[in-house]
Amino acid sequence: MNPSRKRESGMTLIEVMVSVLIFVLGVLGLVAVQARASQLANSAEDRNRAALLANEAIALLYQYTPPSGSATLSIPTSVYAAWQTEVATPSSTGATGTTSGIPGLPNGVGTITGPVPTTIDGVSINLYTVSITWQESSQTSTSGTIYGATAPRVNQYVTEVSIP
């Protein structure tokens, strides 16, 4: 038997350890990708809920539209407060007394400002701004730290609607 043949057969311990290390790094990379995908899915779900809640506010604006030129918001205070409670209630059932059942957002705050009377192409309209902000406690900013702690990221959804 040729002694050089025996040395070439099989794998050495170092080769096995290197291949296991490469495999482990690949698995860790996949875990990191999965975690990021989960974060992005949660963020997209929150943005979608913010859009639905803003759409609900716009429906309220159309339901309680003041006459053109009015300088006051005519949504009843109780209805506006119920919508704000719904925005701030991140449960699956929605706020008590609301009809949409849309879950709110964590630390959610909803505001409707306006009307701002304006004229576009000779037509008088009232311009309203619906703003929804929320702050996710599990999602942190990558923009920096304050005294070693990362600050939660504040998300905002803003839309404007013009009502003649």
CSV table of C-alpha atoms in Angstrom, one decimal:
chain,number,residue,atom,x,y,z
A,1,MET,CA,0.0,0.0,0.0
A,2,ASN,CA,1.1,3.5,-0.8
A,3,PRO,CA,1.3,5.7,2.4
A,4,SER,CA,0.5,8.8,0.4
A,5,ARG,CA,-2.9,7.3,-0.5
A,6,LYS,CA,-3.9,6.9,3.2
A,7,ARG,CA,-3.3,10.6,3.9
A,8,GLU,CA,-5.5,11.7,1.1
A,9,SER,CA,-8.6,9.7,2.1
A,10,GLY,CA,-11.2,11.3,4.4
A,11,MET,CA,-11.5,14.8,5.8
A,12,THR,CA,-9.4,16.3,8.5
A,13,LEU,CA,-10.9,17.8,11.7
A,14,ILE,CA,-10.1,21.3,10.6
A,15,GLU,CA,-12.0,20.9,7.3
A,16,VAL,CA,-15.0,19.6,9.2
A,17,MET,CA,-14.9,22.5,11.7
A,18,VAL,CA,-14.6,25.0,8.8
A,19,SER,CA,-17.6,23.5,7.0
A,20,VAL,CA,-19.7,23.5,10.2
A,21,LEU,CA,-18.7,27.2,10.8
A,22,ILE,CA,-19.8,28.1,7.3
A,23,PHE,CA,-23.1,26.2,7.8
A,24,VAL,CA,-23.8,27.9,11.2
A,25,LEU,CA,-23.1,31.4,9.7
A,26,GLY,CA,-25.6,30.6,6.9
A,27,VAL,CA,-28.2,29.5,9.4
A,28,LEU,CA,-27.7,32.7,11.5
A,29,GLY,CA,-28.0,34.8,8.4
A,30,LEU,CA,-31.4,33.1,7.6
A,31,VAL,CA,-32.6,33.7,11.1
A,32,ALA,CA,-31.6,37.4,10.8
A,33,VAL,CA,-33.5,37.7,7.5
A,34,GLN,CA,-36.6,36.1,9.0
A,35,ALA,CA,-36.5,38.5,12.0
A,36,ARG,CA,-36.3,41.5,9.7
A,37,ALA,CA,-39.1,40.2,7.5
A,38,SER,CA,-41.3,39.8,10.6
A,39,GLN,CA,-40.5,43.4,11.7
A,40,LEU,CA,-41.4,44.7,8.2
A,41,ALA,CA,-44.6,42.8,8.1
A,42,ASN,CA,-45.7,44.3,11.5
A,43,SER,CA,-44.8,47.7,10.3
A,44,ALA,CA,-46.8,47.3,7.1
A,45,GLU,CA,-49.8,46.1,9.2
A,46,ASP,CA,-49.6,49.2,11.4
A,47,ARG,CA,-49.4,51.5,8.3
A,48,ASN,CA,-52.4,49.7,6.9
A,49,ARG,CA,-54.4,50.2,10.1
A,50,ALA,CA,-53.4,53.8,10.1
A,51,ALA,CA,-54.7,54.2,6.6
A,52,LEU,CA,-58.0,52.5,7.5
A,53,LEU,CA,-58.4,54.7,10.6
A,54,ALA,CA,-57.7,57.8,8.5
A,55,ASN,CA,-60.3,56.6,6.0
A,56,GLU,CA,-62.8,56.3,8.8
A,57,ALA,CA,-62.1,59.9,9.9
A,58,ILE,CA,-62.6,61.1,6.3
A,59,ALA,CA,-66.0,59.2,6.3
A,60,LEU,CA,-66.9,61.1,9.5
A,61,LEU,CA,-65.9,64.4,7.8
A,62,TYR,CA,-68.2,63.7,4.9
A,63,GLN,CA,-71.0,62.6,7.2
A,64,TYR,CA,-70.8,65.8,9.2
A,65,THR,CA,-69.8,68.2,6.5
A,66,PRO,CA,-70.4,71.8,7.4
A,67,PRO,CA,-71.7,74.2,4.7
A,68,SER,CA,-69.1,75.8,2.5
A,69,GLY,CA,-67.2,78.6,4.1
A,70,SER,CA,-67.8,77.3,7.7
A,71,ALA,CA,-64.8,77.8,9.9
A,72,THR,CA,-65.5,75.1,12.4
A,73,LEU,CA,-65.1,71.4,12.6
A,74,SER,CA,-68.7,70.0,12.8
A,75,ILE,CA,-68.0,66.4,13.9
A,76,PRO,CA,-69.8,66.0,17.3
A,77,THR,CA,-67.4,65.9,20.2
A,78,SER,CA,-68.5,62.5,21.3
A,79,VAL,CA,-68.0,61.0,17.8
A,80,TYR,CA,-64.6,62.6,17.5
A,81,ALA,CA,-63.6,61.4,21.0
A,82,ALA,CA,-64.7,57.8,20.1
A,83,TRP,CA,-62.6,57.9,17.0
A,84,GLN,CA,-59.6,59.1,18.9
A,85,THR,CA,-60.1,56.3,21.5
A,86,GLU,CA,-60.3,53.8,18.7
A,87,VAL,CA,-57.0,55.1,17.3
A,88,ALA,CA,-55.4,54.7,20.8
A,89,THR,CA,-56.8,51.2,21.5
A,90,PRO,CA,-54.5,48.6,20.0
A,91,SER,CA,-56.9,45.6,20.7
A,92,SER,CA,-58.6,43.3,18.3
A,93,THR,CA,-62.0,44.5,19.2
A,94,GLY,CA,-61.6,48.2,18.7
A,95,ALA,CA,-62.8,50.8,21.2
A,96,THR,CA,-66.0,50.6,23.1
A,97,GLY,CA,-68.8,52.2,21.2
A,98,THR,CA,-67.2,52.3,17.8
A,99,THR,CA,-68.6,50.5,14.8
A,100,SER,CA,-65.7,49.8,12.6
A,101,GLY,CA,-63.9,47.3,14.9
A,102,ILE,CA,-60.5,48.4,13.4
A,103,PRO,CA,-57.8,47.8,16.0
A,104,GLY,CA,-55.9,50.9,17.0
A,105,LEU,CA,-52.2,51.5,17.1
A,106,PRO,CA,-49.7,51.3,20.0
A,107,ASN,CA,-49.5,54.7,21.6
A,108,GLY,CA,-51.7,56.0,18.8
A,109,VAL,CA,-52.9,59.6,18.6
A,110,GLY,CA,-55.4,60.8,16.0
A,111,THR,CA,-56.2,64.4,15.1
A,112,ILE,CA,-58.3,66.1,12.5
A,113,THR,CA,-57.5,69.8,11.8
A,114,GLY,CA,-59.4,72.2,9.7
A,115,PRO,CA,-61.3,73.3,7.9
A,116,VAL,CA,-59.1,75.6,6.0
A,117,PRO,CA,-61.3,77.5,3.5
A,118,THR,CA,-59.6,77.8,0.1
A,119,THR,CA,-60.5,78.2,-3.5
A,120,ILE,CA,-59.3,76.0,-6.3
A,121,ASP,CA,-60.2,76.9,-9.9
A,122,GLY,CA,-63.0,79.1,-8.7
A,123,VAL,CA,-64.5,76.4,-6.4
A,124,SER,CA,-64.6,77.1,-2.7
A,125,ILE,CA,-63.6,74.0,-0.6
A,126,ASN,CA,-62.7,73.2,2.9
A,127,LEU,CA,-59.4,71.5,3.4
A,128,TYR,CA,-59.0,69.1,6.4
A,129,THR,CA,-55.9,67.2,7.6
A,130,VAL,CA,-56.1,63.8,9.2
A,131,SER,CA,-53.0,62.9,11.2
A,132,ILE,CA,-52.3,59.6,13.0
A,133,THR,CA,-49.1,59.0,14.9
A,134,TRP,CA,-48.0,56.0,16.8
A,135,GLN,CA,-44.8,54.9,18.6
A,136,GLU,CA,-43.9,51.2,18.6
A,137,SER,CA,-42.2,50.1,21.7
A,138,SER,CA,-40.6,47.0,20.1
A,139,GLN,CA,-39.2,48.9,17.1
A,140,THR,CA,-36.2,51.1,17.8
A,141,SER,CA,-34.5,53.8,15.8
A,142,THR,CA,-31.3,53.1,14.0
A,143,SER,CA,-30.5,56.8,13.8
A,144,GLY,CA,-28.7,56.9,17.1
A,145,THR,CA,-28.8,56.5,20.8
A,146,ILE,CA,-29.4,58.8,23.8
A,147,TYR,CA,-27.3,57.9,26.8
A,148,GLY,CA,-26.8,54.4,25.6
A,149,ALA,CA,-30.6,53.6,25.1
A,150,THR,CA,-32.3,53.5,21.7
A,151,ALA,CA,-35.3,55.7,21.3
A,152,PRO,CA,-38.6,54.2,19.9
A,153,ARG,CA,-39.4,55.2,16.4
A,154,VAL,CA,-42.4,57.5,15.9
A,155,ASN,CA,-44.5,56.7,12.8
A,156,GLN,CA,-46.9,59.1,11.3
A,157,TYR,CA,-49.6,58.9,8.6
A,158,VAL,CA,-51.0,62.2,7.3
A,159,THR,CA,-53.6,62.7,4.6
A,160,GLU,CA,-55.6,65.7,3.4
A,161,VAL,CA,-59.1,65.8,2.1
A,162,SER,CA,-60.9,68.6,0.4
A,163,ILE,CA,-64.7,68.9,0.9
A,164,PRO,CA,-66.7,71.3,-1.2
